[in-house]
JSON list of C-alpha atoms in Angstrom, two decimals:
[
{"chain": "A", "resi": 1475, "resn": "UNK", "atom": "CA", "xyz": [-4.05, 23.41, 3.85]},
{"chain": "A", "resi": 1476, "resn": "UNK", "atom": "CA", "xyz": [-7.11, 23.02, 6.04]},
{"chain": "A", "resi": 1477, "resn": "UNK", "atom": "CA", "xyz": [-8.26, 19.48, 6.76]},
{"chain": "A", "resi": 1478, "resn": "UNK", "atom": "CA", "xyz": [-11.94, 19.11, 5.88]},
{"chain": "A", "resi": 1479, "resn": "UNK", "atom": "CA", "xyz": [-12.35, 15.76, 7.60]},
{"chain": "A", "resi": 1480, "resn": "UNK", "atom": "CA", "xyz": [-10.32, 12.88, 8.99]},
{"chain": "A", "resi": 1481, "resn": "UNK", "atom": "CA", "xyz": [-10.86, 9.62, 7.18]},
{"chain": "A", "resi": 1482, "resn": "UNK", "atom": "CA", "xyz": [-11.35, 6.35, 9.01]},
{"chain": "A", "resi": 1483, "resn": "UNK", "atom": "CA", "xyz": [-11.03, 2.83, 7.68]},
{"chain": "A", "resi": 1484, "resn": "UNK", "atom": "CA", "xyz": [-13.60, 2.14, 4.95]},
{"chain": "A", "resi": 1485, "resn": "UNK", "atom": "CA", "xyz": [-14.75, 5.78, 4.71]},
{"chain": "A", "resi": 1486, "resn": "UNK", "atom": "CA", "xyz": [-15.69, 6.79, 1.20]},
{"chain": "A", "resi": 1487, "resn": "UNK", "atom": "CA", "xyz": [-14.55, 9.77, -0.81]},
{"chain": "A", "resi": 1488, "resn": "UNK", "atom": "CA", "xyz": [-16.12, 10.83, -4.10]},
{"chain": "A", "resi": 1489, "resn": "UNK", "atom": "CA", "xyz": [-13.89, 12.36, -6.73]},
{"chain": "A", "resi": 1490, "resn": "UNK", "atom": "CA", "xyz": [-14.90, 13.15, -10.29]},
{"chain": "A", "resi": 1491, "resn": "UNK", "atom": "CA", "xyz": [-17.79, 10.71, -10.21]},
{"chain": "A", "resi": 1492, "resn": "UNK", "atom": "CA", "xyz": [-15.60, 7.96, -8.76]},
{"chain": "A", "resi": 1493, "resn": "UNK", "atom": "CA", "xyz": [-16.01, 6.47, -5.30]},
{"chain": "A", "resi": 1494, "resn": "UNK", "atom": "CA", "xyz": [-12.79, 5.71, -3.45]},
{"chain": "A", "resi": 1495, "resn": "UNK", "atom": "CA", "xyz": [-12.73, 3.68, -0.26]},
{"chain": "A", "resi": 1496, "resn": "UNK", "atom": "CA", "xyz": [-10.03, 4.60, 2.26]},
{"chain": "A", "resi": 1497, "resn": "UNK", "atom": "CA", "xyz": [-8.23, 1.69, 3.85]},
{"chain": "A", "resi": 1498, "resn": "UNK", "atom": "CA", "xyz": [-6.08, 2.86, 6.73]},
{"chain": "A", "resi": 1499, "resn": "UNK", "atom": "CA", "xyz": [-2.73, 1.08, 6.32]},
{"chain": "A", "resi": 1500, "resn": "UNK", "atom": "CA", "xyz": [-0.35, 2.61, 8.88]},
{"chain": "A", "resi": 1501, "resn": "UNK", "atom": "CA", "xyz": [3.19, 1.59, 9.68]},
{"chain": "A", "resi": 1502, "resn": "UNK", "atom": "CA", "xyz": [5.15, 3.53, 7.08]},
{"chain": "A", "resi": 1503, "resn": "UNK", "atom": "CA", "xyz": [3.46, 6.55, 8.69]},
{"chain": "A", "resi": 1504, "resn": "UNK", "atom": "CA", "xyz": [0.61, 6.77, 11.19]},
{"chain": "A", "resi": 1505, "resn": "UNK", "atom": "CA", "xyz": [-1.79, 8.14, 8.59]},
{"chain": "A", "resi": 1506, "resn": "UNK", "atom": "CA", "xyz": [-0.75, 6.05, 5.61]},
{"chain": "A", "resi": 1507, "resn": "UNK", "atom": "CA", "xyz": [-3.83, 5.28, 3.55]},
{"chain": "A", "resi": 1508, "resn": "UNK", "atom": "CA", "xyz": [-4.48, 2.92, 0.67]},
{"chain": "A", "resi": 1509, "resn": "UNK", "atom": "CA", "xyz": [-7.47, 3.60, -1.57]},
{"chain": "A", "resi": 1510, "resn": "UNK", "atom": "CA", "xyz": [-9.60, 1.13, -3.45]},
{"chain": "A", "resi": 1511, "resn": "UNK", "atom": "CA", "xyz": [-12.17, 1.69, -6.16]},
{"chain": "A", "resi": 1512, "resn": "UNK", "atom": "CA", "xyz": [-14.03, -0.10, -8.92]},
{"chain": "A", "resi": 1513, "resn": "UNK", "atom": "CA", "xyz": [-13.67, 0.84, -12.58]},
{"chain": "A", "resi": 1514, "resn": "UNK", "atom": "CA", "xyz": [-15.41, -0.36, -15.71]},
{"chain": "A", "resi": 1515, "resn": "UNK", "atom": "CA", "xyz": [-13.76, -1.03, -19.06]},
{"chain": "A", "resi": 1516, "resn": "UNK", "atom": "CA", "xyz": [-15.09, -2.97, -22.01]},
{"chain": "A", "resi": 1517, "resn": "UNK", "atom": "CA", "xyz": [-18.06, -4.22, -20.02]},
{"chain": "A", "resi": 1518, "resn": "UNK", "atom": "CA", "xyz": [-15.86, -5.62, -17.28]},
{"chain": "A", "resi": 1519, "resn": "UNK", "atom": "CA", "xyz": [-15.50, -4.45, -13.68]},
{"chain": "A", "resi": 1520, "resn": "UNK", "atom": "CA", "xyz": [-12.04, -4.17, -12.13]},
{"chain": "A", "resi": 1521, "resn": "UNK", "atom": "CA", "xyz": [-10.83, -3.71, -8.56]},
{"chain": "A", "resi": 1522, "resn": "UNK", "atom": "CA", "xyz": [-8.22, -0.96, -8.29]},
{"chain": "A", "resi": 1523, "resn": "UNK", "atom": "CA", "xyz": [-5.80, -0.60, -5.37]},
{"chain": "A", "resi": 1524, "resn": "UNK", "atom": "CA", "xyz": [-3.85, 2.64, -4.95]},
{"chain": "A", "resi": 1525, "resn": "UNK", "atom": "CA", "xyz": [-1.22, 1.70, -2.39]},
{"chain": "A", "resi": 1526, "resn": "UNK", "atom": "CA", "xyz": [0.25, 4.34, -0.10]},
{"chain": "A", "resi": 1527, "resn": "UNK", "atom": "CA", "xyz": [3.45, 2.64, 1.08]},
{"chain": "A", "resi": 1528, "resn": "UNK", "atom": "CA", "xyz": [4.39, -0.41, 3.11]},
{"chain": "A", "resi": 1529, "resn": "UNK", "atom": "CA", "xyz": [8.08, 0.32, 3.34]},
{"chain": "A", "resi": 1530, "resn": "UNK", "atom": "CA", "xyz": [10.00, 0.51, 6.62]},
{"chain": "A", "resi": 1531, "resn": "UNK", "atom": "CA", "xyz": [12.03, 3.73, 6.50]},
{"chain": "A", "resi": 1532, "resn": "UNK", "atom": "CA", "xyz": [14.11, 3.10, 9.63]},
{"chain": "A", "resi": 1533, "resn": "UNK", "atom": "CA", "xyz": [14.05, -0.39, 11.16]},
{"chain": "A", "resi": 1534, "resn": "UNK", "atom": "CA", "xyz": [15.39, 0.89, 14.47]},
{"chain": "A", "resi": 1535, "resn": "UNK", "atom": "CA", "xyz": [12.08, 2.71, 14.94]},
{"chain": "A", "resi": 1536, "resn": "UNK", "atom": "CA", "xyz": [10.10, -0.54, 14.99]},
{"chain": "A", "resi": 1537, "resn": "UNK", "atom": "CA", "xyz": [11.06, -1.04, 18.66]},
{"chain": "A", "resi": 1538, "resn": "UNK", "atom": "CA", "xyz": [10.84, 1.34, 21.60]},
{"chain": "A", "resi": 1539, "resn": "UNK", "atom": "CA", "xyz": [9.60, 4.19, 19.42]},
{"chain": "A", "resi": 1540, "resn": "UNK", "atom": "CA", "xyz": [8.32, 6.86, 21.82]},
{"chain": "A", "resi": 1541, "resn": "UNK", "atom": "CA", "xyz": [6.76, 8.87, 18.98]},
{"chain": "A", "resi": 1542, "resn": "UNK", "atom": "CA", "xyz": [5.02, 5.91, 17.34]},
{"chain": "A", "resi": 1543, "resn": "UNK", "atom": "CA", "xyz": [4.84, 2.94, 19.75]},
{"chain": "A", "resi": 1544, "resn": "UNK", "atom": "CA", "xyz": [2.19, 1.20, 17.59]},
{"chain": "A", "resi": 1545, "resn": "UNK", "atom": "CA", "xyz": [4.41, 1.04, 14.50]},
{"chain": "A", "resi": 1546, "resn": "UNK", "atom": "CA", "xyz": [5.18, -2.69, 14.66]},
{"chain": "A", "resi": 1547, "resn": "UNK", "atom": "CA", "xyz": [1.59, -3.90, 15.21]},
{"chain": "A", "resi": 1548, "resn": "UNK", "atom": "CA", "xyz": [0.36, -1.35, 12.65]},
{"chain": "A", "resi": 1549, "resn": "UNK", "atom": "CA", "xyz": [2.64, -2.87, 9.99]},
{"chain": "A", "resi": 1550, "resn": "UNK", "atom": "CA", "xyz": [1.35, -6.36, 10.84]},
{"chain": "A", "resi": 1551, "resn": "UNK", "atom": "CA", "xyz": [-2.28, -5.24, 10.46]},
{"chain": "A", "resi": 1552, "resn": "UNK", "atom": "CA", "xyz": [-1.43, -3.39, 7.26]},
{"chain": "A", "resi": 1553, "resn": "UNK", "atom": "CA", "xyz": [0.01, -6.49, 5.61]},
{"chain": "A", "resi": 1554, "resn": "UNK", "atom": "CA", "xyz": [-3.09, -8.47, 6.59]},
{"chain": "A", "resi": 1555, "resn": "UNK", "atom": "CA", "xyz": [-5.33, -5.80, 5.02]},
{"chain": "A", "resi": 1556, "resn": "UNK", "atom": "CA", "xyz": [-3.24, -5.49, 1.85]},
{"chain": "A", "resi": 1557, "resn": "UNK", "atom": "CA", "xyz": [-3.13, -9.25, 1.30]},
{"chain": "A", "resi": 1558, "resn": "UNK", "atom": "CA", "xyz": [-6.92, -9.48, 1.65]},
{"chain": "A", "resi": 1559, "resn": "UNK", "atom": "CA", "xyz": [-7.76, -6.72, -0.84]},
{"chain": "A", "resi": 1560, "resn": "UNK", "atom": "CA", "xyz": [-9.01, -7.82, -4.24]},
{"chain": "A", "resi": 1561, "resn": "UNK", "atom": "CA", "xyz": [-6.82, -6.20, -6.89]},
{"chain": "A", "resi": 1562, "resn": "UNK", "atom": "CA", "xyz": [-6.91, -6.25, -10.67]},
{"chain": "A", "resi": 1563, "resn": "UNK", "atom": "CA", "xyz": [-5.26, -2.88, -11.28]},
{"chain": "A", "resi": 1564, "resn": "UNK", "atom": "CA", "xyz": [-2.32, -1.90, -9.08]},
{"chain": "A", "resi": 1565, "resn": "UNK", "atom": "CA", "xyz": [-1.37, 1.75, -8.67]},
{"chain": "A", "resi": 1566, "resn": "UNK", "atom": "CA", "xyz": [0.68, 3.34, -5.90]},
{"chain": "A", "resi": 1567, "resn": "UNK", "atom": "CA", "xyz": [2.16, 6.49, -4.43]},
{"chain": "A", "resi": 1568, "resn": "UNK", "atom": "CA", "xyz": [5.38, 5.90, -6.40]},
{"chain": "A", "resi": 1569, "resn": "UNK", "atom": "CA", "xyz": [5.40, 4.74, -10.01]},
{"chain": "A", "resi": 1570, "resn": "UNK", "atom": "CA", "xyz": [8.36, 2.46, -9.42]},
{"chain": "A", "resi": 1571, "resn": "UNK", "atom": "CA", "xyz": [6.25, 0.38, -7.01]},
{"chain": "A", "resi": 1572, "resn": "UNK", "atom": "CA", "xyz": [4.07, -0.82, -9.90]},
{"chain": "A", "resi": 1573, "resn": "UNK", "atom": "CA", "xyz": [6.24, -0.36, -12.98]},
{"chain": "A", "resi": 1574, "resn": "UNK", "atom": "CA", "xyz": [4.50, 2.76, -14.27]},
{"chain": "A", "resi": 1575, "resn": "UNK", "atom": "CA", "xyz": [7.04, 3.63, -16.97]},
{"chain": "A", "resi": 1576, "resn": "UNK", "atom": "CA", "xyz": [7.09, 0.13, -18.47]},
{"chain": "A", "resi": 1577, "resn": "UNK", "atom": "CA", "xyz": [3.32, -0.23, -18.35]},
{"chain": "A", "resi": 1578, "resn": "UNK", "atom": "CA", "xyz": [2.72, 3.20, -19.86]},
{"chain": "A", "resi": 1579, "resn": "UNK", "atom": "CA", "xyz": [5.12, 2.41, -22.72]},
{"chain": "A", "resi": 1580, "resn": "UNK", "atom": "CA", "xyz": [3.02, -0.67, -23.60]},
{"chain": "A", "resi": 1581, "resn": "UNK", "atom": "CA", "xyz": [-0.30, 1.19, -23.83]},
{"chain": "A", "resi": 1582, "resn": "UNK", "atom": "CA", "xyz": [-1.77, 1.38, -27.31]},
{"chain": "A", "resi": 1583, "resn": "UNK", "atom": "CA", "xyz": [0.64, -1.18, -28.78]},
{"chain": "A", "resi": 1584, "resn": "UNK", "atom": "CA", "xyz": [-1.82, -4.06, -28.84]},
{"chain": "A", "resi": 1585, "resn": "UNK", "atom": "CA", "xyz": [-2.28, -6.80, -26.33]},
{"chain": "A", "resi": 1586, "resn": "UNK", "atom": "CA", "xyz": [-3.98, -6.67, -22.97]},
{"chain": "A", "resi": 1587, "resn": "UNK", "atom": "CA", "xyz": [-4.05, -3.59, -20.78]},
{"chain": "A", "resi": 1588, "resn": "UNK", "atom": "CA", "xyz": [-0.68, -3.69, -18.96]},
{"chain": "A", "resi": 1589, "resn": "UNK", "atom": "CA", "xyz": [-2.19, -2.01, -15.90]},
{"chain": "A", "resi": 1590, "resn": "UNK", "atom": "CA", "xyz": [-4.32, -5.09, -15.24]},
{"chain": "A", "resi": 1591, "resn": "UNK", "atom": "CA", "xyz": [-1.73, -6.75, -13.04]},
{"chain": "A", "resi": 1592, "resn": "UNK", "atom": "CA", "xyz": [-3.00, -8.63, -9.98]},
{"chain": "A", "resi": 1593, "resn": "UNK", "atom": "CA", "xyz": [0.20, -10.71, -9.87]},
{"chain": "A", "resi": 1594, "resn": "UNK", "atom": "CA", "xyz": [2.30, -7.52, -9.74]},
{"chain": "A", "resi": 1595, "resn": "UNK", "atom": "CA", "xyz": [0.26, -6.26, -6.78]},
{"chain": "A", "resi": 1596, "resn": "UNK", "atom": "CA", "xyz": [0.66, -9.48, -4.83]},
{"chain": "A", "resi": 1597, "resn": "UNK", "atom": "CA", "xyz": [4.37, -9.64, -5.67]},
{"chain": "A", "resi": 1598, "resn": "UNK", "atom": "CA", "xyz": [4.89, -6.09, -4.41]},
{"chain": "A", "resi": 1599, "resn": "UNK", "atom": "CA", "xyz": [2.98, -6.70, -1.16]},
{"chain": "A", "resi": 1600, "resn": "UNK", "atom": "CA", "xyz": [4.93, -9.93, -0.58]},
{"chain": "A", "resi": 1601, "resn": "UNK", "atom": "CA", "xyz": [8.22, -8.13, -1.28]},
{"chain": "A", "resi": 1602, "resn": "UNK", "atom": "CA", "xyz": [7.36, -5.35, 1.20]},
{"chain": "A", "resi": 1603, "resn": "UNK", "atom": "CA", "xyz": [6.33, -7.91, 3.83]},
{"chain": "A", "resi": 1604, "resn": "UNK", "atom": "CA", "xyz": [9.56, -9.89, 3.39]},
{"chain": "A", "resi": 1605, "resn": "UNK", "atom": "CA", "xyz": [11.57, -6.65, 3.61]},
{"chain": "A", "resi": 1606, "resn": "UNK", "atom": "CA", "xyz": [9.67, -5.73, 6.78]},
{"chain": "A", "resi": 1607, "resn": "UNK", "atom": "CA", "xyz": [10.53, -9.03, 8.48]},
{"chain": "A", "resi": 1608, "resn": "UNK", "atom": "CA", "xyz": [14.13, -8.79, 7.31]},
{"chain": "A", "resi": 1609, "resn": "UNK", "atom": "CA", "xyz": [14.46, -5.25, 8.68]},
{"chain": "A", "resi": 1610, "resn": "UNK", "atom": "CA", "xyz": [12.68, -6.22, 11.91]},
{"chain": "A", "resi": 1611, "resn": "UNK", "atom": "CA", "xyz": [15.14, -9.10, 12.42]},
{"chain": "A", "resi": 1612, "resn": "UNK", "atom": "CA", "xyz": [18.05, -6.81, 11.55]},
{"chain": "A", "resi": 1613, "resn": "UNK", "atom": "CA", "xyz": [16.89, -4.23, 14.11]},
{"chain": "A", "resi": 1614, "resn": "UNK", "atom": "CA", "xyz": [16.39, -6.92, 16.82]},
{"chain": "A", "resi": 1615, "resn": "UNK", "atom": "CA", "xyz": [20.01, -7.97, 16.37]},
{"chain": "A", "resi": 1616, "resn": "UNK", "atom": "CA", "xyz": [21.13, -4.40, 16.98]},
{"chain": "A", "resi": 1617, "resn": "UNK", "atom": "CA", "xyz": [22.65, -3.64, 13.60]}
]
């Protein structure tokens, strides 16, 4: 695949009449990107966050990583960005991050749209941040 352009933080991409805003959220990988967009439904406007990942794959790589020495500070900046994003609808690179199967099963069965889940977004970001600090502490101790 040929790269048409490199995105920077807050660059916009148009897709199918929708405008996505790239938020560079590295740590998991150097190029990890989270996208935000606005959608309309029933006369209301919603903030959508499509999270890349905020998971630490290998805690040992947080320190003295010759291939990615900025990993630790990148994670710290990423959590600050993610916590500051407005979010009504939470989507992500993996369905399990936001409960895709359960939410999809509830569609069309009455009640509110299950994908409108700001609490789920904040809970996931907080869980990833707690896991990050746990893994960082674990790696510092040499486990």
